[in-house]
PDB file of N, CA, C and O in Angstrom:
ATOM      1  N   UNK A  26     108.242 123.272  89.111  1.00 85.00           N
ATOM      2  CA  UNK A  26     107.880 121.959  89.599  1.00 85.00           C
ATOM      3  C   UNK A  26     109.092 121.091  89.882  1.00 85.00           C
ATOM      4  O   UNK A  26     109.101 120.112  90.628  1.00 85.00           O
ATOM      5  N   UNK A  27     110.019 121.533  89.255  1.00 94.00           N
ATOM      6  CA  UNK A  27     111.438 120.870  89.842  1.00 94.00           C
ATOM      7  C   UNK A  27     112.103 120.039  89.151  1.00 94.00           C
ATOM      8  O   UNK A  27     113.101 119.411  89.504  1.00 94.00           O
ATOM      9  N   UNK A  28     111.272 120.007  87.613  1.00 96.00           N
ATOM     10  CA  UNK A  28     111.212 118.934  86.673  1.00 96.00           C
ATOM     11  C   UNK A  28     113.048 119.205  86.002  1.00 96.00           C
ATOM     12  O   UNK A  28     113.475 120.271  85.560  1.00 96.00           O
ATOM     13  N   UNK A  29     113.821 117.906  86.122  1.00 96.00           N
ATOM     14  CA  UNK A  29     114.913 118.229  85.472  1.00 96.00           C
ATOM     15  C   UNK A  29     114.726 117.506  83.894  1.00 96.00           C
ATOM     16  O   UNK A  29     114.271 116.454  83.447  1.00 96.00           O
ATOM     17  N   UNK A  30     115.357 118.727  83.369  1.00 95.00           N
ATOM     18  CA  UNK A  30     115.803 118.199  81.471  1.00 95.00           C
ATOM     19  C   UNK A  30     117.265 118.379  81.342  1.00 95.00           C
ATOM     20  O   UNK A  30     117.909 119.409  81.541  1.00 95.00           O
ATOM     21  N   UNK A  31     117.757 117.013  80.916  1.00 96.00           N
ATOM     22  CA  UNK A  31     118.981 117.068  80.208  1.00 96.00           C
ATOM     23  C   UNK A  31     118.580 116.104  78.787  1.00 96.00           C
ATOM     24  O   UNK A  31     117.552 115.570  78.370  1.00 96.00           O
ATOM     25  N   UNK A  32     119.792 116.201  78.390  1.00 93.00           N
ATOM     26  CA  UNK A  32     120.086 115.955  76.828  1.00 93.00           C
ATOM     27  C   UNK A  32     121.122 114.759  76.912  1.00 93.00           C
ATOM     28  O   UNK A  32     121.880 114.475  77.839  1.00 93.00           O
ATOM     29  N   UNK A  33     120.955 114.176  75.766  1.00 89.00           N
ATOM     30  CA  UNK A  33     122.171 113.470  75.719  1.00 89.00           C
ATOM     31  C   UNK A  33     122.093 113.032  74.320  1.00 89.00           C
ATOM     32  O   UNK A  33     121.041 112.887  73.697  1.00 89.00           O
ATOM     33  N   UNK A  34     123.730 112.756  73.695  1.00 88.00           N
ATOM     34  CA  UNK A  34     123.822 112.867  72.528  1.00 88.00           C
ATOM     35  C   UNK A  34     124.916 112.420  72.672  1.00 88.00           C
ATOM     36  O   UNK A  34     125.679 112.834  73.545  1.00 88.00           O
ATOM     37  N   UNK A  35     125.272 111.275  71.654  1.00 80.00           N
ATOM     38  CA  UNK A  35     126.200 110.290  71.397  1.00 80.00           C
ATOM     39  C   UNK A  35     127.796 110.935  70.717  1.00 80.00           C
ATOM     40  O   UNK A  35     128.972 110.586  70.822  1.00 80.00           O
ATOM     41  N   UNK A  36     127.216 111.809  70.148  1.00 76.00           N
ATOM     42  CA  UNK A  36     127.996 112.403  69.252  1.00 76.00           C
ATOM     43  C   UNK A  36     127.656 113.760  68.875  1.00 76.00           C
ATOM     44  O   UNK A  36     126.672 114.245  69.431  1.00 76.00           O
ATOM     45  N   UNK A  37     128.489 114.682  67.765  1.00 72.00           N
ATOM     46  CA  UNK A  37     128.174 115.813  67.084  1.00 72.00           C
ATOM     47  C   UNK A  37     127.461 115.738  65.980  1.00 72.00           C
ATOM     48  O   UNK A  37     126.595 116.580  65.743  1.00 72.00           O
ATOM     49  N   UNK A  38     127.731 114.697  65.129  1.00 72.00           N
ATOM     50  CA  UNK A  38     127.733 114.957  64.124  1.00 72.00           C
ATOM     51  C   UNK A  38     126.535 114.184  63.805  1.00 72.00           C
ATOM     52  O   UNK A  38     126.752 113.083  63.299  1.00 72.00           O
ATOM     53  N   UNK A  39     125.550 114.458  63.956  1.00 69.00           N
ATOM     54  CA  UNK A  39     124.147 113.824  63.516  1.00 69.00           C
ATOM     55  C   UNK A  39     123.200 114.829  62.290  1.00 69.00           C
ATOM     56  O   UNK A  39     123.225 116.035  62.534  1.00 69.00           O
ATOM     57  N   UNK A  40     122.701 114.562  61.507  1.00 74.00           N
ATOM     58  CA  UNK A  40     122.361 114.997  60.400  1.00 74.00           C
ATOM     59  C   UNK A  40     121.125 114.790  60.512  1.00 74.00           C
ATOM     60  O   UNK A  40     120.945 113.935  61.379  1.00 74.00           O
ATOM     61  N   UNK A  41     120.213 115.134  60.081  1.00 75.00           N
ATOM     62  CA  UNK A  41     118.658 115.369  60.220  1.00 75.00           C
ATOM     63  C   UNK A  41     118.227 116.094  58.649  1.00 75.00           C
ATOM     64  O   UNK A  41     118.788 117.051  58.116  1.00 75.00           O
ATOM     65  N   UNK A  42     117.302 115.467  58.238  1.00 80.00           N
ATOM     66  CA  UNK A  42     116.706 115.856  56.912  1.00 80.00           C
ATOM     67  C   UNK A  42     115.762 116.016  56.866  1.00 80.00           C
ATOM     68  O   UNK A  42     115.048 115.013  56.870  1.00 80.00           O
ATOM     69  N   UNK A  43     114.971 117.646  56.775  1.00 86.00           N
ATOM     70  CA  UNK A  43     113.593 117.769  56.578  1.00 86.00           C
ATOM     71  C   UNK A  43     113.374 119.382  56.512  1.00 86.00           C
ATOM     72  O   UNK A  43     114.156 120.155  55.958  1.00 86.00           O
ATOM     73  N   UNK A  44     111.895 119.834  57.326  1.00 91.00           N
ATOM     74  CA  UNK A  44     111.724 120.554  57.266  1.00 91.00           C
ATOM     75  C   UNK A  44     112.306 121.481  58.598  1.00 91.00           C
ATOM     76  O   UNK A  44     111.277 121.688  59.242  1.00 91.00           O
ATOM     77  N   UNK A  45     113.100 121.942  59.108  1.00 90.00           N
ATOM     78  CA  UNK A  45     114.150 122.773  59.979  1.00 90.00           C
ATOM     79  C   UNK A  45     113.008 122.991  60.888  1.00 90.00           C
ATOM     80  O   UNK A  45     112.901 122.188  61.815  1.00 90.00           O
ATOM     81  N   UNK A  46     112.085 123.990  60.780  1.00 95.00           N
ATOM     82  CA  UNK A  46     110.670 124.218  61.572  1.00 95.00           C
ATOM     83  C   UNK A  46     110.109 123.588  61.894  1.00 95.00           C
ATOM     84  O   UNK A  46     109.513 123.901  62.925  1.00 95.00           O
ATOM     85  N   UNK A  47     109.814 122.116  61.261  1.00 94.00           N
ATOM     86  CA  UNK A  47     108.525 121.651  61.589  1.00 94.00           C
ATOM     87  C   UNK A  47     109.041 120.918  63.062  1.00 94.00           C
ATOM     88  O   UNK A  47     108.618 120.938  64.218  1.00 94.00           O
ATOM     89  N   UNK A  48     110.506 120.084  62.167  1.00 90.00           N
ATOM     90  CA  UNK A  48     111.415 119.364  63.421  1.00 90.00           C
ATOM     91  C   UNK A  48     111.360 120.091  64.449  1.00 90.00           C
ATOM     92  O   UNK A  48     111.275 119.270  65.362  1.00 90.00           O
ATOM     93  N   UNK A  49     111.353 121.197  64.936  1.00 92.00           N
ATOM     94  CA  UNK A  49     111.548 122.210  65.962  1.00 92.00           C
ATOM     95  C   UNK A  49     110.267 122.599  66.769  1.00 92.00           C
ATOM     96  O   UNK A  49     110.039 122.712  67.973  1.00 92.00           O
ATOM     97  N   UNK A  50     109.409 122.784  65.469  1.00 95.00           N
ATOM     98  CA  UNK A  50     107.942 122.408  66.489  1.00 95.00           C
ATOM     99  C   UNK A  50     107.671 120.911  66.819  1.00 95.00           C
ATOM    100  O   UNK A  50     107.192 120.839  67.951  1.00 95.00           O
ATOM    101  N   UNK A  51     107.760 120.102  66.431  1.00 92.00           N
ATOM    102  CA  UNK A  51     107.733 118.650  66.914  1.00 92.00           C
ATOM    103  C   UNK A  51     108.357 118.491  68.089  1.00 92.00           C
ATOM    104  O   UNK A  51     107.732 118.122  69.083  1.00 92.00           O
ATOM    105  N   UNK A  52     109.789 118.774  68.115  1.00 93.00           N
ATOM    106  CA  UNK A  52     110.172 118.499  69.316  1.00 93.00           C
ATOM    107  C   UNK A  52     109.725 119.345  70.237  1.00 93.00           C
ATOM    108  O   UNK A  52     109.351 118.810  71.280  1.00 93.00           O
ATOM    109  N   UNK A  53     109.638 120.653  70.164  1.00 95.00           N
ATOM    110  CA  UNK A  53     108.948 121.886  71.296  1.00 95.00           C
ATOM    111  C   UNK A  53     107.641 121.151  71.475  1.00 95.00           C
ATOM    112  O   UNK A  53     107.308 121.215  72.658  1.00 95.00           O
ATOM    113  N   UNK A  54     106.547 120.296  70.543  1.00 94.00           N
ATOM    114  CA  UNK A  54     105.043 119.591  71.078  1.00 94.00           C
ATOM    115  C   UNK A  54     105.710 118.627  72.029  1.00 94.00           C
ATOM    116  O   UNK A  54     105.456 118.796  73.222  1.00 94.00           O
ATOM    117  N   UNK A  55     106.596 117.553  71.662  1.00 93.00           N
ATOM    118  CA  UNK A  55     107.017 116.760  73.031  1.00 93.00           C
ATOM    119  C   UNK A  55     107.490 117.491  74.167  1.00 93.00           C
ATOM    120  O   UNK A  55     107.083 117.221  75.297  1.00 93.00           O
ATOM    121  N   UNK A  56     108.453 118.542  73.909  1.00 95.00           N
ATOM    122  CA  UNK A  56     109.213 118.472  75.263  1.00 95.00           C
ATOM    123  C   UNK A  56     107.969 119.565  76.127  1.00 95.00           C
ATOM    124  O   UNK A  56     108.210 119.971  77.264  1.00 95.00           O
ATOM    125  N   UNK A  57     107.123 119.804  75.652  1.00 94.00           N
ATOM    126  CA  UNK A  57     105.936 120.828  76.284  1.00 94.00           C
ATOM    127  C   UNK A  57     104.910 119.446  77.161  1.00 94.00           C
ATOM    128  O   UNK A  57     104.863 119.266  78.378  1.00 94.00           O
ATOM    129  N   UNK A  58     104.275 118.738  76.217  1.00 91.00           N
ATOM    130  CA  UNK A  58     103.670 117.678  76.413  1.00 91.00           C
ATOM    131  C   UNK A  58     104.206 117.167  77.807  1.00 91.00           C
ATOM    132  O   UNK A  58     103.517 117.312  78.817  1.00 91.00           O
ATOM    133  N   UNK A  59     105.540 116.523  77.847  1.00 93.00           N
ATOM    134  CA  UNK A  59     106.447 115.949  78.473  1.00 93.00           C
ATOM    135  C   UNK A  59     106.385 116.778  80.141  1.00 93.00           C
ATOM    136  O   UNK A  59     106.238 116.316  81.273  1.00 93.00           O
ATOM    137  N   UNK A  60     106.602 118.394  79.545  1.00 94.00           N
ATOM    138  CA  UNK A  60     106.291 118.749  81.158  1.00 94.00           C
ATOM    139  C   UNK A  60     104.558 119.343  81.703  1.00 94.00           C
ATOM    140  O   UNK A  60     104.254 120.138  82.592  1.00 94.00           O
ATOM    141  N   UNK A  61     103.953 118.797  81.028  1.00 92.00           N
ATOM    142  CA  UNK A  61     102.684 119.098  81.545  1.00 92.00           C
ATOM    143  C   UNK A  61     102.238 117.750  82.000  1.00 92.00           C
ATOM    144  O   UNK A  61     101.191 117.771  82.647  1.00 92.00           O
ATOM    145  N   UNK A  62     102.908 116.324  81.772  1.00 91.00           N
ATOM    146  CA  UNK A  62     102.485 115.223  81.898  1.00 91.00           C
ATOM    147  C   UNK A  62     103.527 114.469  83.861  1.00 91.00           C
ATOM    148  O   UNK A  62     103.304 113.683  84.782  1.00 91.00           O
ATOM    149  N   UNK A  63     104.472 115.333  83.451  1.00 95.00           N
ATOM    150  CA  UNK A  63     105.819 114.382  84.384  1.00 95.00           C
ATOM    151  C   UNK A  63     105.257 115.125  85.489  1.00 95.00           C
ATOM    152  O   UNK A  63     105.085 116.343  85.452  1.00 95.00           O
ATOM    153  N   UNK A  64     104.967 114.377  86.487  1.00 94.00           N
ATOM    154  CA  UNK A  64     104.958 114.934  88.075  1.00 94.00           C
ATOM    155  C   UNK A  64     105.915 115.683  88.769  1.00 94.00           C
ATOM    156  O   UNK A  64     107.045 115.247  88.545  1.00 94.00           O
ATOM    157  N   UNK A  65     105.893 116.801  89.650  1.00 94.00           N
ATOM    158  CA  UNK A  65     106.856 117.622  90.748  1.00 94.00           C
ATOM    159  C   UNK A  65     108.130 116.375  90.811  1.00 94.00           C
ATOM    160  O   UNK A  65     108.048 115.158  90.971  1.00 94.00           O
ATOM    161  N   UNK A  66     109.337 117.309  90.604  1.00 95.00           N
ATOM    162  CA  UNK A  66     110.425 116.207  90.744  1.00 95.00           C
ATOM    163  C   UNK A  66     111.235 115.151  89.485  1.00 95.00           C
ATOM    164  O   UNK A  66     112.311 114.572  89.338  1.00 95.00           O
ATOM    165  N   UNK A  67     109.969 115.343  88.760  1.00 96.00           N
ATOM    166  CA  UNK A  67     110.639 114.506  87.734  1.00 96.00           C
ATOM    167  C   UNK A  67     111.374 114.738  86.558  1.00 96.00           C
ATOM    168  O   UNK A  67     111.942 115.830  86.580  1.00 96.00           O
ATOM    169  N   UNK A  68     111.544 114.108  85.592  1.00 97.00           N
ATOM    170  CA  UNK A  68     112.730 114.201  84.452  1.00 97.00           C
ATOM    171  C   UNK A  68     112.313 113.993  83.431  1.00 97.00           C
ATOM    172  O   UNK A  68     111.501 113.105  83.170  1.00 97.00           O
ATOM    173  N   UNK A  69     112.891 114.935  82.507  1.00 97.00           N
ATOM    174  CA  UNK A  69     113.054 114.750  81.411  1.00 97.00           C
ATOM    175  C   UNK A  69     114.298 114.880  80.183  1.00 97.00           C
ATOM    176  O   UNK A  69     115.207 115.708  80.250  1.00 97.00           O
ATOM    177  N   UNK A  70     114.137 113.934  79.118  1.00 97.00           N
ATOM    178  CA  UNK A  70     115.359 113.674  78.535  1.00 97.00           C
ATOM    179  C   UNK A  70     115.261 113.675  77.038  1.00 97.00           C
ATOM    180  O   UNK A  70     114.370 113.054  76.459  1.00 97.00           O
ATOM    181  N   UNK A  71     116.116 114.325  76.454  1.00 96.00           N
ATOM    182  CA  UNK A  71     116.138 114.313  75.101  1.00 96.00           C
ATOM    183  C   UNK A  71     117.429 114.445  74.818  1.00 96.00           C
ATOM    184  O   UNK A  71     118.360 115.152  75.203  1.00 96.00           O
ATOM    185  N   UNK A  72     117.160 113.125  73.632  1.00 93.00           N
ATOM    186  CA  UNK A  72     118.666 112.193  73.318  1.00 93.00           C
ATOM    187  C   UNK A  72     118.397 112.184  72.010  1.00 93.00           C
ATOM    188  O   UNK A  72     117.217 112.172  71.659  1.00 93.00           O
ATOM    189  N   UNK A  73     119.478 112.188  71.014  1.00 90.00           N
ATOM    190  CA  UNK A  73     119.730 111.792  69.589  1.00 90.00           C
ATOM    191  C   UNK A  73     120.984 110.567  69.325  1.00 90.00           C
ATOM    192  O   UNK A  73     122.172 110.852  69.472  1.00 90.00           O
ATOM    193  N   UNK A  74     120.709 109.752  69.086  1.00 88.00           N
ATOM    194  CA  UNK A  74     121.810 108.656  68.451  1.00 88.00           C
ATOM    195  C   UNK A  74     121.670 108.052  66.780  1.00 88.00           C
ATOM    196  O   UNK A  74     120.702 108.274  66.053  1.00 88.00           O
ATOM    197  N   UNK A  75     122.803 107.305  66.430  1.00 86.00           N
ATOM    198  CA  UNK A  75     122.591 107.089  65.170  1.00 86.00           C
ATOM    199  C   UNK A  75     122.449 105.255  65.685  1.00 86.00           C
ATOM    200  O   UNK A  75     123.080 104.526  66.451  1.00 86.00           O
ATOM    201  N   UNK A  76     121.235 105.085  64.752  1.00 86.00           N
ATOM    202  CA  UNK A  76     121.081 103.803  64.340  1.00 86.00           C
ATOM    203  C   UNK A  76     120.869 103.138  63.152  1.00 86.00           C
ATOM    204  O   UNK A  76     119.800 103.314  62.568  1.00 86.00           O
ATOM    205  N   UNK A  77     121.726 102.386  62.686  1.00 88.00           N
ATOM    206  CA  UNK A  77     121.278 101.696  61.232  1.00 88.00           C
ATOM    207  C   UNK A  77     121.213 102.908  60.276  1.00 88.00           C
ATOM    208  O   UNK A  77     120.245 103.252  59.598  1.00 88.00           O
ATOM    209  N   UNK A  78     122.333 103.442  60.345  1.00 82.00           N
ATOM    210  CA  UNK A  78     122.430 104.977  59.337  1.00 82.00           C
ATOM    211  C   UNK A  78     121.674 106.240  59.936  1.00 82.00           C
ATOM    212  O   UNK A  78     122.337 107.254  60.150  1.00 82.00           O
ATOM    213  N   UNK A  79     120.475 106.223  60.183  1.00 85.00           N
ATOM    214  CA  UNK A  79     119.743 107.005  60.660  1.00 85.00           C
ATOM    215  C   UNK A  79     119.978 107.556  62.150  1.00 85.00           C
ATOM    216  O   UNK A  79     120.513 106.890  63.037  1.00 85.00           O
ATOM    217  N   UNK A  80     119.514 108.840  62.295  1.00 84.00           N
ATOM    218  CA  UNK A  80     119.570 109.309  63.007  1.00 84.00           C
ATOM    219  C   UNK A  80     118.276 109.166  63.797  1.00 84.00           C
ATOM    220  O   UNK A  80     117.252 109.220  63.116  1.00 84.00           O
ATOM    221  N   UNK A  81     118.084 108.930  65.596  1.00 88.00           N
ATOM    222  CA  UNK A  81     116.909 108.879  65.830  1.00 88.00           C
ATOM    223  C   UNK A  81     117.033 110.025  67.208  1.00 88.00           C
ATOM    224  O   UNK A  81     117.909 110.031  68.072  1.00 88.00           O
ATOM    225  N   UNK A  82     115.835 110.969  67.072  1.00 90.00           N
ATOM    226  CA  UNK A  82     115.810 111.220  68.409  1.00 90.00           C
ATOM    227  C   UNK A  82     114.688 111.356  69.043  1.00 90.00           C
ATOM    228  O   UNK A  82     113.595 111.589  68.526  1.00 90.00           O
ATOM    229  N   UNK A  83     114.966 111.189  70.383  1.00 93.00           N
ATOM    230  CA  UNK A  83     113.119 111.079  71.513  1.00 93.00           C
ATOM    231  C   UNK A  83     113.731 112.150  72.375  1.00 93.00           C
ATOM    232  O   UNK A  83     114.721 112.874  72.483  1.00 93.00           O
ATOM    233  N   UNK A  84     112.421 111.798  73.001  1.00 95.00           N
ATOM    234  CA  UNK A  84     111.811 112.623  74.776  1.00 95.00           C
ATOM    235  C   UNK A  84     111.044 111.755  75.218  1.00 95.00           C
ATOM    236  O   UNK A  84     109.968 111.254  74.893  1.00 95.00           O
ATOM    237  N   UNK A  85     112.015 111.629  76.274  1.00 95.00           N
ATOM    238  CA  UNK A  85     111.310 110.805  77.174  1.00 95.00           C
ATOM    239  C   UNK A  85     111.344 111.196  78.558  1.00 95.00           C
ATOM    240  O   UNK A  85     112.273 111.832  79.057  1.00 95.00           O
ATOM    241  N   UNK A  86     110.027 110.696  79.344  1.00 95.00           N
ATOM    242  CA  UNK A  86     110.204 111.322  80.422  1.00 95.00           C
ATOM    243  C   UNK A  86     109.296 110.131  81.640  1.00 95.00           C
ATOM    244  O   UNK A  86     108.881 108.994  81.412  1.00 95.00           O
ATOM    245  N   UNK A  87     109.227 110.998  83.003  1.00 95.00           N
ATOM    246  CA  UNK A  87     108.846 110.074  83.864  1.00 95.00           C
ATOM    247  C   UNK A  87     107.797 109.931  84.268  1.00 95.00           C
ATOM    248  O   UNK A  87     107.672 109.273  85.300  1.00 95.00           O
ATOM    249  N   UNK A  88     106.346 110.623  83.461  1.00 91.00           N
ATOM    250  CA  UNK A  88     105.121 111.104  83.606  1.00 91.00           C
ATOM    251  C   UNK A  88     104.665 109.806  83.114  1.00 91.00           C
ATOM    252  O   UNK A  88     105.545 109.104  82.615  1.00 91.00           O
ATOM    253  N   UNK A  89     103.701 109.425  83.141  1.00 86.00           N
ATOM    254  CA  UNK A  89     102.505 108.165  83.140  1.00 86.00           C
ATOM    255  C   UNK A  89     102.740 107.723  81.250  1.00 86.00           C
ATOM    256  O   UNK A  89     102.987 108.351  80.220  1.00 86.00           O
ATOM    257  N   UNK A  90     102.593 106.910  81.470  1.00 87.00           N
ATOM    258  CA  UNK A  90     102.787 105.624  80.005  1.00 87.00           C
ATOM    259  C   UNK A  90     101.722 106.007  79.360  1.00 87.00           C
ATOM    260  O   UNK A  90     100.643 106.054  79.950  1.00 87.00           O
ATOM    261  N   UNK A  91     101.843 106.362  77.987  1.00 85.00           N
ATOM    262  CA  UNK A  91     100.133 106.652  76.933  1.00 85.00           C
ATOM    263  C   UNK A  91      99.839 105.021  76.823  1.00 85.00           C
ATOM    264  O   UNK A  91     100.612 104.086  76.615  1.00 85.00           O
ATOM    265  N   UNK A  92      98.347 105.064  77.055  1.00 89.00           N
ATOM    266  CA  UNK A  92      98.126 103.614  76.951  1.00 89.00           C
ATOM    267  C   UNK A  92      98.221 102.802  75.375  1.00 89.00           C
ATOM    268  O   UNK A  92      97.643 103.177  74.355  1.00 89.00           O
ATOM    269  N   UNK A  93      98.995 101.763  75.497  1.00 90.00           N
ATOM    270  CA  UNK A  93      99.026 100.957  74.371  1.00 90.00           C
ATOM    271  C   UNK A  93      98.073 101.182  73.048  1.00 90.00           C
ATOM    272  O   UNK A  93      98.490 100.979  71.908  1.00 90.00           O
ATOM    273  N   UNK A  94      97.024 101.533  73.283  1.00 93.00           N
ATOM    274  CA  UNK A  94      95.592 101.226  72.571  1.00 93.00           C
ATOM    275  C   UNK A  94      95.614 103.001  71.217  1.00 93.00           C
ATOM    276  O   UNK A  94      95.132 103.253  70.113  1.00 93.00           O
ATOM    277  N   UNK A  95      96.583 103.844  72.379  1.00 90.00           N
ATOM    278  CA  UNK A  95      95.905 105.036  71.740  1.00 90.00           C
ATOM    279  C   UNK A  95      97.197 105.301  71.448  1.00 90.00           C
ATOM    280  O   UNK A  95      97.115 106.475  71.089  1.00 90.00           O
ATOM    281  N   UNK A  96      98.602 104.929  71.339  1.00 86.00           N
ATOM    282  CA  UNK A  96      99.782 105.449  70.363  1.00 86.00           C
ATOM    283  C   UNK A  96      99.440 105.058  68.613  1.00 86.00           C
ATOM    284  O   UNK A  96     100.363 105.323  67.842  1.00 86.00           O
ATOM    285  N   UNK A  97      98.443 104.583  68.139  1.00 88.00           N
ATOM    286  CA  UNK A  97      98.784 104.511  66.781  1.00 88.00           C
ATOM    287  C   UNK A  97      98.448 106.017  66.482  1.00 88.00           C
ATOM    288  O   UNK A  97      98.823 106.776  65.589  1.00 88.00           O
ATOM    289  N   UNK A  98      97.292 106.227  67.953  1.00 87.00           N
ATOM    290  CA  UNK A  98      96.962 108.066  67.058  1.00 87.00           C
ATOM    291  C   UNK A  98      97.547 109.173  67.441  1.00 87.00           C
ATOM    292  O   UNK A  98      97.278 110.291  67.001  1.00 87.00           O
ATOM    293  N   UNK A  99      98.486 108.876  68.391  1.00 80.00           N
ATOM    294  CA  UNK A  99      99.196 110.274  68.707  1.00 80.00           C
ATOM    295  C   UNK A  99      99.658 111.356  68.217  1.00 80.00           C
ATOM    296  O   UNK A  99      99.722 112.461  68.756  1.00 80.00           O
ATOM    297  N   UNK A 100     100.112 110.917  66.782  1.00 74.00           N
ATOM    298  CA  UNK A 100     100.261 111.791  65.774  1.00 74.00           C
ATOM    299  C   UNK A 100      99.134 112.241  64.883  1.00 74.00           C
ATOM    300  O   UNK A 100      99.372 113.343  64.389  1.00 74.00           O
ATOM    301  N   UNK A 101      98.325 111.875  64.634  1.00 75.00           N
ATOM    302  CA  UNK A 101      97.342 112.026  64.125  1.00 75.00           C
ATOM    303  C   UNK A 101      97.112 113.534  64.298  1.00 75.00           C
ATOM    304  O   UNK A 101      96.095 114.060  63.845  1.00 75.00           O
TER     305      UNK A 101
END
């Protein structure tokens, strides 16, 4: 579909604490999600930075906005 993924990352040295797998399926549910959602052409991005000690990272992409109403359950 033509969909581009890059990465971006502030740095090396970011630290992550948990379960090694689960983190790995979490991110493999977004970045899957991400290209079944983003239209022919579009992008996707997954970035890690440190904020306020912590480490945060997303996927984000250019496919349609989840509506306001239904992110408290996304995880669910």
């Amino acid at each position: 579909n033509g969909i581009e993924i890059e990465h971006s990352v502030e740095n090396d040295e970011h630290t992550a604490f948990g379960d090694r797998e689960k983190i790995i399926q979490i991110l493999m549910n977004l970045i899957s999600n991400s290209l079944k959602f983003t239209p022919k052409g579009g992008k996707i991005t997954v970035s890690a930075r440190e904020e306020a000690g912590e480490t945060i990272i997303s996927v984000e992409d250019t496919g349609a906005v989840i509506p306001a109403e239904v992110l408290p359950h996304v995880f669910n």
